mmCIF file of C-alpha atoms in Angstrom:
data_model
loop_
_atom_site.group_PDB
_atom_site.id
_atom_site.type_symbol
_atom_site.label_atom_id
_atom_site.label_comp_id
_atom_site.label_asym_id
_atom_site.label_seq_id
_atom_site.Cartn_x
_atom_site.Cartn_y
_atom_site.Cartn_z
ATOM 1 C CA UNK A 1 -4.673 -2.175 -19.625
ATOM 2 C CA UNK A 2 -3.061 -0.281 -22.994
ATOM 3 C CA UNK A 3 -2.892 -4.167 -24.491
ATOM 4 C CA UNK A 4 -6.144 -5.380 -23.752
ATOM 5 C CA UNK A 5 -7.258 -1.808 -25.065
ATOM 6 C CA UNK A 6 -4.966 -1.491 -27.994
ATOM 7 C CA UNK A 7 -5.917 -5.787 -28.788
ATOM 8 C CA UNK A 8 -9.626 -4.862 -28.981
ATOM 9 C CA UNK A 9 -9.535 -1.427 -30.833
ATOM 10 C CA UNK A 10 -7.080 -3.470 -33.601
ATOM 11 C CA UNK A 11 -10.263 -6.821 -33.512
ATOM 12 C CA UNK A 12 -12.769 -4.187 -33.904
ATOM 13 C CA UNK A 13 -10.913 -3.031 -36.885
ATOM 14 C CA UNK A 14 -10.248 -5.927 -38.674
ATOM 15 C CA UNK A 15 -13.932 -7.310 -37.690
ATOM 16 C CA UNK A 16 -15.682 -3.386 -39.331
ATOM 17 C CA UNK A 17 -12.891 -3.959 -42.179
ATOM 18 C CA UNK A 18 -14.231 -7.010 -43.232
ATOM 19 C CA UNK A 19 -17.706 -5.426 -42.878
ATOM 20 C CA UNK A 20 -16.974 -2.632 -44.903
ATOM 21 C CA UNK A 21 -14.977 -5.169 -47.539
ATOM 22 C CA UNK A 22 -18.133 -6.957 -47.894
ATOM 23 C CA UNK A 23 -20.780 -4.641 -48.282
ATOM 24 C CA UNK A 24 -18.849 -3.428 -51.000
ATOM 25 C CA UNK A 25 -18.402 -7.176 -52.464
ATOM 26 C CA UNK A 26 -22.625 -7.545 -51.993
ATOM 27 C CA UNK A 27 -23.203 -4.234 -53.261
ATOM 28 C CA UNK A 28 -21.444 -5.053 -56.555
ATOM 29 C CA UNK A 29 -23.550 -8.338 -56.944
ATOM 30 C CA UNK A 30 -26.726 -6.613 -56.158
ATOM 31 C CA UNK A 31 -26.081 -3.483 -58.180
ATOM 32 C CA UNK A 32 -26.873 -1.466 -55.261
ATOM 33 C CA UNK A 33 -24.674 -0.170 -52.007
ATOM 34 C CA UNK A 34 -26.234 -0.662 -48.630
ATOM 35 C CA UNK A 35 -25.381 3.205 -48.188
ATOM 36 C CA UNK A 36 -26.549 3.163 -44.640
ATOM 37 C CA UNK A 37 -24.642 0.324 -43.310
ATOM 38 C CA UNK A 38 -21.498 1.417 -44.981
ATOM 39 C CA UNK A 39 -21.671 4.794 -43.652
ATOM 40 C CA UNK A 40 -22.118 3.506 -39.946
ATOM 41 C CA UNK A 41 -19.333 0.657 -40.479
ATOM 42 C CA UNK A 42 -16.676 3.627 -41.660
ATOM 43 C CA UNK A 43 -17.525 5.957 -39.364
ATOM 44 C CA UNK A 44 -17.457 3.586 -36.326
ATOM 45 C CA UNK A 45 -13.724 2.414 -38.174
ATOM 46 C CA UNK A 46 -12.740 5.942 -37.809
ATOM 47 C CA UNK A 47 -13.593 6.135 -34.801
ATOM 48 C CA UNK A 48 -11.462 3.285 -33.428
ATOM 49 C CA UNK A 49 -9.040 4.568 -35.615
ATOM 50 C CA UNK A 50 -8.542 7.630 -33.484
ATOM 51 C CA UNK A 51 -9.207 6.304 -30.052
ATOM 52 C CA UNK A 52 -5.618 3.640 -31.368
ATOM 53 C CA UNK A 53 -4.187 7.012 -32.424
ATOM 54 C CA UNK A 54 -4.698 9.001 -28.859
ATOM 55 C CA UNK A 55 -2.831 6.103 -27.512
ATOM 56 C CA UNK A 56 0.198 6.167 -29.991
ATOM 57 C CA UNK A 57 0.330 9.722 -29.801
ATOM 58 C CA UNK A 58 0.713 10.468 -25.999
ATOM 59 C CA UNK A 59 3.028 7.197 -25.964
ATOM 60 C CA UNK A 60 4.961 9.724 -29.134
ATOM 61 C CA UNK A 61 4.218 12.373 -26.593
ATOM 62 C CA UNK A 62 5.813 11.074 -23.692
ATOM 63 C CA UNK A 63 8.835 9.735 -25.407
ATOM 64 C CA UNK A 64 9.804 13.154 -26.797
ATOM 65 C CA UNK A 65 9.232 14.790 -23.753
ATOM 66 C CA UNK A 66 11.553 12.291 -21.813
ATOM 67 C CA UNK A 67 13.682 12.832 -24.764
ATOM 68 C CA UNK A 68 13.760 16.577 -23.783
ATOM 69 C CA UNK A 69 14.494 16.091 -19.959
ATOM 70 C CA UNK A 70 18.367 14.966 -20.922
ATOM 71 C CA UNK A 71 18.908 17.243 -23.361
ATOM 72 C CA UNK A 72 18.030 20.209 -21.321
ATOM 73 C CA UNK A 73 19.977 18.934 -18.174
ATOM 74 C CA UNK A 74 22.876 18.349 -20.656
ATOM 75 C CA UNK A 75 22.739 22.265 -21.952
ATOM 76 C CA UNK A 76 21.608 23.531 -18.763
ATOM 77 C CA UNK A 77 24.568 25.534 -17.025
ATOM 78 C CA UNK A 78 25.981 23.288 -14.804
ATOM 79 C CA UNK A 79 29.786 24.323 -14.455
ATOM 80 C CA UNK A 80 28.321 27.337 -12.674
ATOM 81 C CA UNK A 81 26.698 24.763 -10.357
ATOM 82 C CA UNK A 82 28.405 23.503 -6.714
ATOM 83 C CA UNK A 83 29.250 19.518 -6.872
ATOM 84 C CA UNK A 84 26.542 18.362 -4.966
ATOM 85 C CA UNK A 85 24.348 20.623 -7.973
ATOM 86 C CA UNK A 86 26.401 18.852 -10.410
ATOM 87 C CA UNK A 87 25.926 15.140 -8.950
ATOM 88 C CA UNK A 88 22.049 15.648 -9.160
ATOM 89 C CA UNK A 89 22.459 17.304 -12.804
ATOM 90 C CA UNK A 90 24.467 13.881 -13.754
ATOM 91 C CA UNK A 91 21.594 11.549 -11.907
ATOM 92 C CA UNK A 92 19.182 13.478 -14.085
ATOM 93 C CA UNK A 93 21.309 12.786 -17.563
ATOM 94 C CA UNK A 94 22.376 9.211 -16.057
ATOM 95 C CA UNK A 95 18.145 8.519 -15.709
ATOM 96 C CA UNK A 96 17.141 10.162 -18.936
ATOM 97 C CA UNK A 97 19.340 8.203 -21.276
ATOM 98 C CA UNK A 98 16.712 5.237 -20.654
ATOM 99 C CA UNK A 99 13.549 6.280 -22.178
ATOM 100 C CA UNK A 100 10.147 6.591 -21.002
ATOM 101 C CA UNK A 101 7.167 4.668 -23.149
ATOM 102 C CA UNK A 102 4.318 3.890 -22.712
ATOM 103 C CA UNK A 103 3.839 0.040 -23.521
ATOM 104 C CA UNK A 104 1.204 -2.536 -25.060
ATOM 105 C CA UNK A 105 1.874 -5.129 -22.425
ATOM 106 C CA UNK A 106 5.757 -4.756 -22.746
ATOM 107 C CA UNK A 107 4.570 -6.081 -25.935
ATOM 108 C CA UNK A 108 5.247 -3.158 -27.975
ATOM 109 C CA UNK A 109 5.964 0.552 -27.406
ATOM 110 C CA UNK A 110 2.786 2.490 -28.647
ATOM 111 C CA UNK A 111 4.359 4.727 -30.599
ATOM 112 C CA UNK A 112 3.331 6.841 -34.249
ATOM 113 C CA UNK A 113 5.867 4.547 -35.532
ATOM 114 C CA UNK A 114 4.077 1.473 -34.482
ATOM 115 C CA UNK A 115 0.615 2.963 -35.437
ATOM 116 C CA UNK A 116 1.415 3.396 -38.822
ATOM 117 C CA UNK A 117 3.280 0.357 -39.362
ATOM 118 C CA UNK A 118 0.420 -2.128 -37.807
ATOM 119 C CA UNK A 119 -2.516 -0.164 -39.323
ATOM 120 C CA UNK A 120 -0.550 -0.503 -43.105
ATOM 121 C CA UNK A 121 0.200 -4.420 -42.339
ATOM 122 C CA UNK A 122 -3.880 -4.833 -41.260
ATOM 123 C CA UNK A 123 -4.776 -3.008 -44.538
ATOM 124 C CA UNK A 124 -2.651 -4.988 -46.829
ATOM 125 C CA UNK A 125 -3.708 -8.391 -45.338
ATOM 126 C CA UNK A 126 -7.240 -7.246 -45.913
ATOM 127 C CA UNK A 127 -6.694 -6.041 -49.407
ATOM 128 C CA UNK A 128 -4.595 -9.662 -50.576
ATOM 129 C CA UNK A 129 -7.152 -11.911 -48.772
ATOM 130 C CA UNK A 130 -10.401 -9.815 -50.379
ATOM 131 C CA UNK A 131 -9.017 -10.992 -53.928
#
């Protein structure tokens, strides 16, 4: 679901990009900017921006939360604890050391990491190919 998701938002970018990369090509032909069209190409951009960003984010989110389970087990008191205390506290630490993501299609983990790198590599493509 997150790939097919994450797939379209990035087509629709790239496809409003190109858009927006043109209207500005025309508009310096013409001597005049197709204001309207512009505004609704950016806007609609930004707005696909975001909905890749919500992904990312809670994907951030859930990492760093995960992240947060171990640690807390790890300074939690647990040589006050009985054994069979201590044997669940060590389950818990054992299970948190692999993280939790949230995944593009085990393609990639959707992360603010990835979001910035893809969105920079889709904005440099479109600024070599446009000269």
């Amino acid at each position: 679901m997150a790939l097919m998701q994450f797939m379209l938002s990035s087509l629709v970018m790239c496809c409003l990009g190109y858009m927006v990369v043109t209207t500005i090509s025309n508009a310096q032909d013409a001597k005049s900017i197709d204001s309207q069209t512009l505004l609704k190409a950016v806007m609609f951009y930004m707005a696909a921006m975001v909905e890749a960003f919500i992904f990312c984010f809670c994907g951030e989110y859930l990492t760093a939360k995960s992240k947060m389970i171990g640690d807390a087990a790890y300074t939690s008191l647990w040589y006050d604890l009985t054994h069979e205390q201590n044997k669940f506290i060590l389950l818990i630490m054992l299970r948190s050391q692999k993280r939790l993501t949230i995944t593009a299609g085990k393609i990639m983990d959707l992360s603010l990491e990835k979001f910035s790198s893809v969105r920079f590599q889709y904005y440099v493509k479109s600024i070599l190919n446009f000269r």
